Amino acid sequence: MNQEKLSIALDSFWLPRQASNLAPEIDFGWTLAKIVAYVFFALVVGAMIVFVVKFRRRSDRDRTSALQHNTALEIGWSVGPLIILMACFLVGFQGYLASSVAPAGAYEIAVTAQKWNWQFTYPNGVVTNELVVPEDRPVKLVMSSRDVLHSVFIPEFRVKQDVIPRQYTTLWFTATEPGETVLLCTEYCGLQHSEMLSRVRVLAQDDFGRWLDDAASAAGGSPAQQGEKLFTMYCSACHTVDGTRRVGPALNGLAGRQTTLVGGQVLVADENYLRESILTPATKIVEGYPNAMSPFQGVLNDSQVDAVIAYLKSLE
Ligand code: CUA
């Protein structure tokens, strides 16, 4: 997923497209606060400029005015802004309440963050790298991290929430139009943070049901085929299979070949080395690469590790 450049239509000067039920209300609060800020900027700076010119000191005989205060004016400029700020608060608080509590019966998708990719697990056990959601149905994401702080941000849905190790956070939205958008990580999480992106696809409800069934029936396959899916899901953010160097070394042609470790030790990359490097990668670091990989101990079970090794051995 990460190798493909996700086309992000977010580089506009204006706000991104509104593609969820929450977007209009959030944009209203944002626009309100912005307009208040512009108006008061003009009032304050405008008055300042006028006063600087009008009341500038004209001669040595100028004296400061004896006026000390104007009660009506002072109450006015205190109470007026208070009312405006309370209105902004109400709009913001209503939006916050609406976005923090998912409606009962929302469709739940589990989100797992791990340096540096996203996994989405659907109720029927399908796991993907891209977030696929039905249109016009509330979707609740139940999210956790396997390593460090990450943060889910889907700009066109106007939702953002930290993803934390050892506990769950949630967010919800109803996608309002079919199409594609992007989910990004907005918590600095290390080397590949800026590439921790996922595609988000919104499908009409019928299409979503079909997609989910197809994904479930495609879950089988030979060990190498299963391994390729696992590789795409877990490893491809940092490793390629076409010889290109990323955070980690390219893995094509590795199985059975000699490899040099930090410290100069040379070994043959056999099954035991591959297994160890998946489960506890810090044990043996390849020369010229950082110790950056999260351990997969407890993430992949034995048969999944077997499948990934079968896939690596199938590569030229
Ligand atoms: Cu994950 Cu930044």
mmCIF file of N, CA, C and O in Angstrom, residues 123-216:
data_model
loop_
_atom_site.group_PDB
_atom_site.id
_atom_site.type_symbol
_atom_site.label_atom_id
_atom_site.label_comp_id
_atom_site.label_asym_id
_atom_site.label_seq_id
_atom_site.Cartn_x
_atom_site.Cartn_y
_atom_site.Cartn_z
ATOM 1 N N PRO A 123 -15.579 -7.565 11.253
ATOM 2 C CA PRO A 123 -16.219 -8.535 12.157
ATOM 3 C C PRO A 123 -16.104 -9.991 11.667
ATOM 4 O O PRO A 123 -16.099 -10.905 12.483
ATOM 5 N N ASN A 124 -16.003 -10.222 10.349
ATOM 6 C CA ASN A 124 -15.903 -11.604 9.873
ATOM 7 C C ASN A 124 -14.462 -12.095 9.798
ATOM 8 O O ASN A 124 -14.194 -13.147 9.228
ATOM 9 N N GLY A 125 -13.511 -11.345 10.337
ATOM 10 C CA GLY A 125 -12.130 -11.811 10.405
ATOM 11 C C GLY A 125 -11.250 -11.335 9.268
ATOM 12 O O GLY A 125 -10.041 -11.533 9.291
ATOM 13 N N VAL A 126 -11.835 -10.686 8.262
ATOM 14 C CA VAL A 126 -11.024 -10.160 7.158
ATOM 15 C C VAL A 126 -10.116 -9.056 7.703
ATOM 16 O O VAL A 126 -10.549 -8.223 8.498
ATOM 17 N N VAL A 127 -8.848 -9.093 7.274
ATOM 18 C CA VAL A 127 -7.893 -8.063 7.688
ATOM 19 C C VAL A 127 -7.360 -7.382 6.434
ATOM 20 O O VAL A 127 -7.010 -8.057 5.466
ATOM 21 N N THR A 128 -7.312 -6.069 6.447
ATOM 22 C CA THR A 128 -6.837 -5.343 5.261
ATOM 23 C C THR A 128 -5.878 -4.229 5.657
ATOM 24 O O THR A 128 -5.772 -3.870 6.826
ATOM 25 N N ASN A 129 -5.213 -3.681 4.643
ATOM 26 C CA ASN A 129 -4.362 -2.505 4.818
ATOM 27 C C ASN A 129 -5.074 -1.221 4.451
ATOM 28 O O ASN A 129 -4.568 -0.137 4.681
ATOM 29 N N GLU A 130 -6.210 -1.363 3.755
ATOM 30 C CA GLU A 130 -6.967 -0.156 3.416
ATOM 31 C C GLU A 130 -8.283 -0.221 4.164
ATOM 32 O O GLU A 130 -8.804 -1.292 4.440
ATOM 33 N N LEU A 131 -8.788 0.950 4.508
ATOM 34 C CA LEU A 131 -10.042 1.003 5.254
ATOM 35 C C LEU A 131 -11.185 1.057 4.255
ATOM 36 O O LEU A 131 -11.275 1.989 3.459
ATOM 37 N N VAL A 132 -12.041 0.031 4.286
ATOM 38 C CA VAL A 132 -13.193 -0.003 3.388
ATOM 39 C C VAL A 132 -14.441 0.115 4.254
ATOM 40 O O VAL A 132 -14.602 -0.641 5.215
ATOM 41 N N VAL A 133 -15.289 1.079 3.958
ATOM 42 C CA VAL A 133 -16.470 1.307 4.801
ATOM 43 C C VAL A 133 -17.716 1.445 3.937
ATOM 44 O O VAL A 133 -17.642 1.868 2.778
ATOM 45 N N PRO A 134 -18.872 1.061 4.505
ATOM 46 C CA PRO A 134 -20.121 1.249 3.775
ATOM 47 C C PRO A 134 -20.573 2.705 3.840
ATOM 48 O O PRO A 134 -20.307 3.410 4.814
ATOM 49 N N GLU A 135 -21.265 3.105 2.772
ATOM 50 C CA GLU A 135 -21.821 4.460 2.716
ATOM 51 C C GLU A 135 -23.067 4.539 3.606
ATOM 52 O O GLU A 135 -23.771 3.548 3.799
ATOM 53 N N ASP A 136 -23.327 5.695 4.155
ATOM 54 C CA ASP A 136 -24.578 5.965 4.875
ATOM 55 C C ASP A 136 -24.843 5.022 6.033
ATOM 56 O O ASP A 136 -25.998 4.694 6.326
ATOM 57 N N ARG A 137 -23.781 4.526 6.664
ATOM 58 C CA ARG A 137 -23.981 3.692 7.836
ATOM 59 C C ARG A 137 -22.930 4.109 8.860
ATOM 60 O O ARG A 137 -21.747 4.228 8.520
ATOM 61 N N PRO A 138 -23.332 4.339 10.127
ATOM 62 C CA PRO A 138 -22.327 4.735 11.117
ATOM 63 C C PRO A 138 -21.262 3.646 11.273
ATOM 64 O O PRO A 138 -21.589 2.463 11.374
ATOM 65 N N VAL A 139 -20.008 4.061 11.243
ATOM 66 C CA VAL A 139 -18.884 3.145 11.401
ATOM 67 C C VAL A 139 -18.105 3.581 12.626
ATOM 68 O O VAL A 139 -17.804 4.763 12.796
ATOM 69 N N LYS A 140 -17.818 2.617 13.502
ATOM 70 C CA LYS A 140 -17.057 2.926 14.711
ATOM 71 C C LYS A 140 -15.701 2.223 14.615
ATOM 72 O O LYS A 140 -15.642 1.018 14.380
ATOM 73 N N LEU A 141 -14.633 2.965 14.772
ATOM 74 C CA LEU A 141 -13.298 2.376 14.770
ATOM 75 C C LEU A 141 -12.853 2.177 16.221
ATOM 76 O O LEU A 141 -12.901 3.113 17.015
ATOM 77 N N VAL A 142 -12.465 0.952 16.551
ATOM 78 C CA VAL A 142 -11.934 0.649 17.886
ATOM 79 C C VAL A 142 -10.446 0.402 17.696
ATOM 80 O O VAL A 142 -10.042 -0.544 17.036
ATOM 81 N N MET A 143 -9.622 1.280 18.283
ATOM 82 C CA MET A 143 -8.241 1.364 17.833
ATOM 83 C C MET A 143 -7.235 1.134 18.954
ATOM 84 O O MET A 143 -7.450 1.525 20.090
ATOM 85 N N SER A 144 -6.126 0.487 18.583
ATOM 86 C CA SER A 144 -5.052 0.294 19.536
ATOM 87 C C SER A 144 -3.729 0.228 18.780
ATOM 88 O O SER A 144 -3.701 -0.031 17.583
ATOM 89 N N SER A 145 -2.639 0.474 19.500
ATOM 90 C CA SER A 145 -1.317 0.443 18.879
ATOM 91 C C SER A 145 -0.512 -0.717 19.436
ATOM 92 O O SER A 145 -0.657 -1.072 20.602
ATOM 93 N N ARG A 146 0.359 -1.310 18.589
ATOM 94 C CA ARG A 146 1.231 -2.379 19.073
ATOM 95 C C ARG A 146 2.548 -1.842 19.600
ATOM 96 O O ARG A 146 3.310 -2.586 20.201
ATOM 97 N N ASP A 147 2.846 -0.579 19.322
ATOM 98 C CA ASP A 147 4.151 -0.101 19.793
ATOM 99 C C ASP A 147 4.050 1.310 20.391
ATOM 100 O O ASP A 147 3.889 1.438 21.587
ATOM 101 N N VAL A 148 4.105 2.328 19.550
ATOM 102 C CA VAL A 148 4.188 3.693 20.080
ATOM 103 C C VAL A 148 2.894 4.443 19.800
ATOM 104 O O VAL A 148 1.955 3.883 19.250
ATOM 105 N N LEU A 149 2.854 5.714 20.180
ATOM 106 C CA LEU A 149 1.690 6.554 19.871
ATOM 107 C C LEU A 149 1.588 6.783 18.373
ATOM 108 O O LEU A 149 2.568 7.163 17.735
ATOM 109 N N HIS A 150 0.408 6.532 17.836
ATOM 110 C CA HIS A 150 0.088 6.938 16.469
ATOM 111 C C HIS A 150 -1.202 7.753 16.568
ATOM 112 O O HIS A 150 -1.780 7.892 17.642
ATOM 113 N N SER A 151 -1.663 8.260 15.430
ATOM 114 C CA SER A 151 -2.925 8.997 15.449
ATOM 115 C C SER A 151 -3.607 8.872 14.096
ATOM 116 O O SER A 151 -2.980 9.071 13.068
ATOM 117 N N VAL A 152 -4.875 8.511 14.147
ATOM 118 C CA VAL A 152 -5.671 8.394 12.924
ATOM 119 C C VAL A 152 -6.230 9.755 12.549
ATOM 120 O O VAL A 152 -6.795 10.434 13.395
ATOM 121 N N PHE A 153 -6.057 10.132 11.297
ATOM 122 C CA PHE A 153 -6.628 11.392 10.815
ATOM 123 C C PHE A 153 -7.203 11.153 9.427
ATOM 124 O O PHE A 153 -6.490 10.718 8.530
ATOM 125 N N ILE A 154 -8.501 11.367 9.267
ATOM 126 C CA ILE A 154 -9.132 11.272 7.945
ATOM 127 C C ILE A 154 -9.696 12.660 7.640
ATOM 128 O O ILE A 154 -10.807 12.994 8.043
ATOM 129 N N PRO A 155 -8.895 13.489 6.967
ATOM 130 C CA PRO A 155 -9.274 14.899 6.817
ATOM 131 C C PRO A 155 -10.660 15.086 6.203
ATOM 132 O O PRO A 155 -11.422 15.939 6.674
ATOM 133 N N GLU A 156 -10.987 14.305 5.167
ATOM 134 C CA GLU A 156 -12.272 14.547 4.498
ATOM 135 C C GLU A 156 -13.458 14.120 5.359
ATOM 136 O O GLU A 156 -14.583 14.505 5.093
ATOM 137 N N PHE A 157 -13.214 13.312 6.387
ATOM 138 C CA PHE A 157 -14.286 12.968 7.338
ATOM 139 C C PHE A 157 -14.261 13.900 8.551
ATOM 140 O O PHE A 157 -15.135 13.821 9.411
ATOM 141 N N ARG A 158 -13.216 14.708 8.685
ATOM 142 C CA ARG A 158 -13.043 15.604 9.842
ATOM 143 C C ARG A 158 -12.979 14.809 11.150
ATOM 144 O O ARG A 158 -13.591 15.200 12.147
ATOM 145 N N VAL A 159 -12.275 13.694 11.153
ATOM 146 C CA VAL A 159 -12.096 12.939 12.391
ATOM 147 C C VAL A 159 -10.609 12.715 12.634
ATOM 148 O O VAL A 159 -9.832 12.552 11.692
ATOM 149 N N LYS A 160 -10.239 12.693 13.917
ATOM 150 C CA LYS A 160 -8.832 12.538 14.290
ATOM 151 C C LYS A 160 -8.804 12.010 15.719
ATOM 152 O O LYS A 160 -9.553 12.500 16.577
ATOM 153 N N GLN A 161 -7.994 10.999 15.967
ATOM 154 C CA GLN A 161 -7.949 10.428 17.314
ATOM 155 C C GLN A 161 -6.612 9.704 17.519
ATOM 156 O O GLN A 161 -6.171 8.966 16.649
ATOM 157 N N ASP A 162 -6.007 9.920 18.680
ATOM 158 C CA ASP A 162 -4.763 9.220 18.986
ATOM 159 C C ASP A 162 -5.003 7.719 19.113
ATOM 160 O O ASP A 162 -6.072 7.282 19.537
ATOM 161 N N VAL A 163 -3.994 6.945 18.767
ATOM 162 C CA VAL A 163 -4.034 5.485 18.888
ATOM 163 C C VAL A 163 -2.886 5.104 19.810
ATOM 164 O O VAL A 163 -1.740 5.455 19.560
ATOM 165 N N ILE A 164 -3.232 4.408 20.890
ATOM 166 C CA ILE A 164 -2.350 4.311 22.049
ATOM 167 C C ILE A 164 -2.063 2.844 22.355
ATOM 168 O O ILE A 164 -2.954 2.014 22.232
ATOM 169 N N PRO A 165 -0.829 2.505 22.752
ATOM 170 C CA PRO A 165 -0.559 1.127 23.152
ATOM 171 C C PRO A 165 -1.283 0.752 24.456
ATOM 172 O O PRO A 165 -1.492 1.619 25.309
ATOM 173 N N ARG A 166 -1.657 -0.489 24.580
ATOM 174 C CA ARG A 166 -2.242 -1.058 25.797
ATOM 175 C C ARG A 166 -3.589 -0.453 26.198
ATOM 176 O O ARG A 166 -4.033 -0.611 27.316
ATOM 177 N N GLN A 167 -4.241 0.287 25.315
ATOM 178 C CA GLN A 167 -5.614 0.669 25.608
ATOM 179 C C GLN A 167 -6.333 0.994 24.297
ATOM 180 O O GLN A 167 -5.702 1.107 23.254
ATOM 181 N N TYR A 168 -7.648 1.110 24.359
ATOM 182 C CA TYR A 168 -8.439 1.338 23.156
ATOM 183 C C TYR A 168 -8.962 2.763 23.121
ATOM 184 O O TYR A 168 -9.387 3.303 24.132
ATOM 185 N N THR A 169 -8.912 3.359 21.944
ATOM 186 C CA THR A 169 -9.611 4.622 21.711
ATOM 187 C C THR A 169 -10.582 4.381 20.550
ATOM 188 O O THR A 169 -10.408 3.441 19.781
ATOM 189 N N THR A 170 -11.588 5.223 20.452
ATOM 190 C CA THR A 170 -12.568 5.021 19.391
ATOM 191 C C THR A 170 -12.836 6.324 18.648
ATOM 192 O O THR A 170 -12.586 7.414 19.179
ATOM 193 N N LEU A 171 -13.317 6.201 17.440
ATOM 194 C CA LEU A 171 -13.941 7.337 16.777
ATOM 195 C C LEU A 171 -15.013 6.791 15.855
ATOM 196 O O LEU A 171 -15.058 5.601 15.581
ATOM 197 N N TRP A 172 -15.875 7.642 15.406
ATOM 198 C CA TRP A 172 -16.923 7.174 14.502
ATOM 199 C C TRP A 172 -17.254 8.232 13.479
ATOM 200 O O TRP A 172 -16.932 9.411 13.644
ATOM 201 N N PHE A 173 -17.908 7.798 12.410
ATOM 202 C CA PHE A 173 -18.355 8.699 11.341
ATOM 203 C C PHE A 173 -19.351 7.931 10.490
ATOM 204 O O PHE A 173 -19.410 6.705 10.552
ATOM 205 N N THR A 174 -20.124 8.660 9.726
ATOM 206 C CA THR A 174 -20.926 8.066 8.658
ATOM 207 C C THR A 174 -20.441 8.679 7.356
ATOM 208 O O THR A 174 -20.535 9.895 7.175
ATOM 209 N N ALA A 175 -19.875 7.841 6.487
ATOM 210 C CA ALA A 175 -19.394 8.352 5.202
ATOM 211 C C ALA A 175 -20.594 8.664 4.320
ATOM 212 O O ALA A 175 -21.526 7.872 4.236
ATOM 213 N N THR A 176 -20.581 9.814 3.679
ATOM 214 C CA THR A 176 -21.793 10.262 2.990
ATOM 215 C C THR A 176 -21.744 10.115 1.478
ATOM 216 O O THR A 176 -22.760 10.295 0.820
ATOM 217 N N GLU A 177 -20.578 9.847 0.894
ATOM 218 C CA GLU A 177 -20.575 9.610 -0.548
ATOM 219 C C GLU A 177 -19.526 8.575 -0.924
ATOM 220 O O GLU A 177 -18.448 8.539 -0.343
ATOM 221 N N PRO A 178 -19.849 7.701 -1.913
ATOM 222 C CA PRO A 178 -18.891 6.691 -2.326
ATOM 223 C C PRO A 178 -17.665 7.358 -2.944
ATOM 224 O O PRO A 178 -17.781 8.434 -3.520
ATOM 225 N N GLY A 179 -16.526 6.707 -2.804
ATOM 226 C CA GLY A 179 -15.312 7.275 -3.394
ATOM 227 C C GLY A 179 -14.108 6.909 -2.554
ATOM 228 O O GLY A 179 -14.179 6.041 -1.688
ATOM 229 N N GLU A 180 -13.006 7.595 -2.822
ATOM 230 C CA GLU A 180 -11.762 7.287 -2.129
ATOM 231 C C GLU A 180 -11.252 8.519 -1.408
ATOM 232 O O GLU A 180 -11.399 9.642 -1.880
ATOM 233 N N THR A 181 -10.646 8.274 -0.271
ATOM 234 C CA THR A 181 -9.942 9.352 0.398
ATOM 235 C C THR A 181 -8.742 8.726 1.110
ATOM 236 O O THR A 181 -8.375 7.596 0.812
ATOM 237 N N VAL A 182 -8.147 9.453 2.038
ATOM 238 C CA VAL A 182 -6.919 8.956 2.638
ATOM 239 C C VAL A 182 -6.964 9.114 4.152
ATOM 240 O O VAL A 182 -7.610 10.017 4.681
ATOM 241 N N LEU A 183 -6.336 8.157 4.809
ATOM 242 C CA LEU A 183 -6.178 8.184 6.270
ATOM 243 C C LEU A 183 -4.692 8.340 6.539
ATOM 244 O O LEU A 183 -3.885 7.635 5.926
ATOM 245 N N LEU A 184 -4.317 9.263 7.412
ATOM 246 C CA LEU A 184 -2.897 9.407 7.694
ATOM 247 C C LEU A 184 -2.603 9.398 9.180
ATOM 248 O O LEU A 184 -3.487 9.611 9.999
ATOM 249 N N CYS A 185 -1.336 9.128 9.482
ATOM 250 C CA CYS A 185 -0.888 9.160 10.868
ATOM 251 C C CYS A 185 -0.448 10.579 11.182
ATOM 252 O O CYS A 185 0.338 11.165 10.456
ATOM 253 N N THR A 186 -0.970 11.142 12.284
ATOM 254 C CA THR A 186 -0.590 12.512 12.632
ATOM 255 C C THR A 186 0.097 12.581 13.977
ATOM 256 O O THR A 186 0.006 13.576 14.684
ATOM 257 N N GLU A 187 0.755 11.494 14.374
ATOM 258 C CA GLU A 187 1.560 11.554 15.591
ATOM 259 C C GLU A 187 2.937 11.052 15.191
ATOM 260 O O GLU A 187 3.058 9.924 14.703
ATOM 261 N N TYR A 188 3.958 11.887 15.383
ATOM 262 C CA TYR A 188 5.280 11.507 14.902
ATOM 263 C C TYR A 188 5.711 10.187 15.553
ATOM 264 O O TYR A 188 5.793 10.082 16.770
ATOM 265 N N CYS A 189 5.959 9.157 14.722
ATOM 266 C CA CYS A 189 6.189 7.819 15.271
ATOM 267 C C CYS A 189 7.457 7.188 14.729
ATOM 268 O O CYS A 189 7.613 5.976 14.756
ATOM 269 N N GLY A 190 8.377 7.998 14.226
ATOM 270 C CA GLY A 190 9.661 7.437 13.810
ATOM 271 C C GLY A 190 9.905 7.609 12.318
ATOM 272 O O GLY A 190 9.194 8.328 11.624
ATOM 273 N N LEU A 191 10.918 6.884 11.846
ATOM 274 C CA LEU A 191 11.452 7.072 10.494
ATOM 275 C C LEU A 191 10.415 7.207 9.387
ATOM 276 O O LEU A 191 10.481 8.092 8.569
ATOM 277 N N GLN A 192 9.445 6.293 9.340
ATOM 278 C CA GLN A 192 8.525 6.236 8.207
ATOM 279 C C GLN A 192 7.180 6.889 8.528
ATOM 280 O O GLN A 192 6.193 6.619 7.851
ATOM 281 N N HIS A 193 7.136 7.704 9.572
ATOM 282 C CA HIS A 193 5.883 8.339 9.977
ATOM 283 C C HIS A 193 5.147 8.976 8.806
ATOM 284 O O HIS A 193 3.949 8.800 8.631
ATOM 285 N N SER A 194 5.895 9.714 7.987
ATOM 286 C CA SER A 194 5.235 10.469 6.916
ATOM 287 C C SER A 194 4.654 9.554 5.846
ATOM 288 O O SER A 194 3.891 10.003 5.002
ATOM 289 N N GLU A 195 5.027 8.280 5.851
ATOM 290 C CA GLU A 195 4.466 7.363 4.849
ATOM 291 C C GLU A 195 3.449 6.418 5.454
ATOM 292 O O GLU A 195 3.059 5.429 4.838
ATOM 293 N N MET A 196 3.037 6.689 6.679
ATOM 294 C CA MET A 196 2.065 5.818 7.336
ATOM 295 C C MET A 196 0.658 6.237 6.890
ATOM 296 O O MET A 196 -0.084 6.886 7.632
ATOM 297 N N LEU A 197 0.353 5.878 5.655
ATOM 298 C CA LEU A 197 -0.900 6.291 5.029
ATOM 299 C C LEU A 197 -1.717 5.059 4.667
ATOM 300 O O LEU A 197 -1.152 4.010 4.415
ATOM 301 N N SER A 198 -3.013 5.212 4.627
ATOM 302 C CA SER A 198 -3.864 4.156 4.087
ATOM 303 C C SER A 198 -4.917 4.775 3.195
ATOM 304 O O SER A 198 -5.371 5.889 3.430
ATOM 305 N N ARG A 199 -5.290 3.994 2.201
ATOM 306 C CA ARG A 199 -6.419 4.410 1.371
ATOM 307 C C ARG A 199 -7.705 4.150 2.144
ATOM 308 O O ARG A 199 -7.804 3.180 2.891
ATOM 309 N N VAL A 200 -8.688 5.022 1.977
ATOM 310 C CA VAL A 200 -10.028 4.795 2.538
ATOM 311 C C VAL A 200 -10.983 4.695 1.359
ATOM 312 O O VAL A 200 -11.002 5.585 0.506
ATOM 313 N N ARG A 201 -11.724 3.584 1.295
ATOM 314 C CA ARG A 201 -12.699 3.435 0.203
ATOM 315 C C ARG A 201 -14.101 3.384 0.796
ATOM 316 O O ARG A 201 -14.356 2.617 1.721
ATOM 317 N N VAL A 202 -14.974 4.206 0.278
ATOM 318 C CA VAL A 202 -16.380 4.197 0.700
ATOM 319 C C VAL A 202 -17.178 3.511 -0.403
ATOM 320 O O VAL A 202 -17.151 3.951 -1.553
ATOM 321 N N LEU A 203 -17.854 2.406 -0.047
ATOM 322 C CA LEU A 203 -18.637 1.654 -1.029
ATOM 323 C C LEU A 203 -20.116 1.752 -0.680
ATOM 324 O O LEU A 203 -20.484 1.818 0.497
ATOM 325 N N ALA A 204 -20.947 1.740 -1.710
ATOM 326 C CA ALA A 204 -22.387 1.632 -1.482
ATOM 327 C C ALA A 204 -22.636 0.348 -0.685
ATOM 328 O O ALA A 204 -21.866 -0.609 -0.787
ATOM 329 N N GLN A 205 -23.706 0.299 0.105
ATOM 330 C CA GLN A 205 -23.869 -0.808 1.062
ATOM 331 C C GLN A 205 -23.838 -2.186 0.399
ATOM 332 O O GLN A 205 -23.226 -3.116 0.923
ATOM 333 N N ASP A 206 -24.489 -2.339 -0.765
ATOM 334 C CA ASP A 206 -24.472 -3.638 -1.468
ATOM 335 C C ASP A 206 -23.046 -4.001 -1.873
ATOM 336 O O ASP A 206 -22.594 -5.131 -1.690
ATOM 337 N N ASP A 207 -22.339 -3.035 -2.440
ATOM 338 C CA ASP A 207 -20.964 -3.280 -2.873
ATOM 339 C C ASP A 207 -20.086 -3.642 -1.683
ATOM 340 O O ASP A 207 -19.199 -4.492 -1.782
ATOM 341 N N PHE A 208 -20.349 -3.000 -0.555
ATOM 342 C CA PHE A 208 -19.554 -3.290 0.640
ATOM 343 C C PHE A 208 -19.750 -4.748 1.074
ATOM 344 O O PHE A 208 -18.785 -5.455 1.363
ATOM 345 N N GLY A 209 -21.009 -5.201 1.095
ATOM 346 C CA GLY A 209 -21.289 -6.588 1.466
ATOM 347 C C GLY A 209 -20.585 -7.570 0.539
ATOM 348 O O GLY A 209 -19.975 -8.545 0.984
ATOM 349 N N ARG A 210 -20.633 -7.277 -0.775
ATOM 350 C CA ARG A 210 -19.968 -8.146 -1.755
ATOM 351 C C ARG A 210 -18.462 -8.132 -1.546
ATOM 352 O O ARG A 210 -17.797 -9.165 -1.553
ATOM 353 N N TRP A 211 -17.910 -6.947 -1.334
ATOM 354 C CA TRP A 211 -16.462 -6.826 -1.139
ATOM 355 C C TRP A 211 -16.025 -7.658 0.075
ATOM 356 O O TRP A 211 -15.023 -8.369 0.038
ATOM 357 N N LEU A 212 -16.834 -7.571 1.156
ATOM 358 C CA LEU A 212 -16.470 -8.268 2.386
ATOM 359 C C LEU A 212 -16.500 -9.791 2.173
ATOM 360 O O LEU A 212 -15.601 -10.506 2.624
ATOM 361 N N ASP A 213 -17.519 -10.289 1.453
ATOM 362 C CA ASP A 213 -17.602 -11.720 1.155
ATOM 363 C C ASP A 213 -16.422 -12.168 0.299
ATOM 364 O O ASP A 213 -15.795 -13.192 0.564
ATOM 365 N N ASP A 214 -16.118 -11.374 -0.739
ATOM 366 C CA ASP A 214 -14.995 -11.720 -1.617
ATOM 367 C C ASP A 214 -13.697 -11.767 -0.824
ATOM 368 O O ASP A 214 -12.880 -12.674 -0.991
ATOM 369 N N ALA A 215 -13.509 -10.776 0.041
ATOM 370 C CA ALA A 215 -12.263 -10.717 0.818
ATOM 371 C C ALA A 215 -12.167 -11.930 1.733
ATOM 372 O O ALA A 215 -11.082 -12.495 1.923
ATOM 373 N N ALA A 216 -13.320 -12.357 2.283
ATOM 374 C CA ALA A 216 -13.300 -13.523 3.179
ATOM 375 C C ALA A 216 -12.957 -14.787 2.400
ATOM 376 O O ALA A 216 -12.169 -15.622 2.856
#
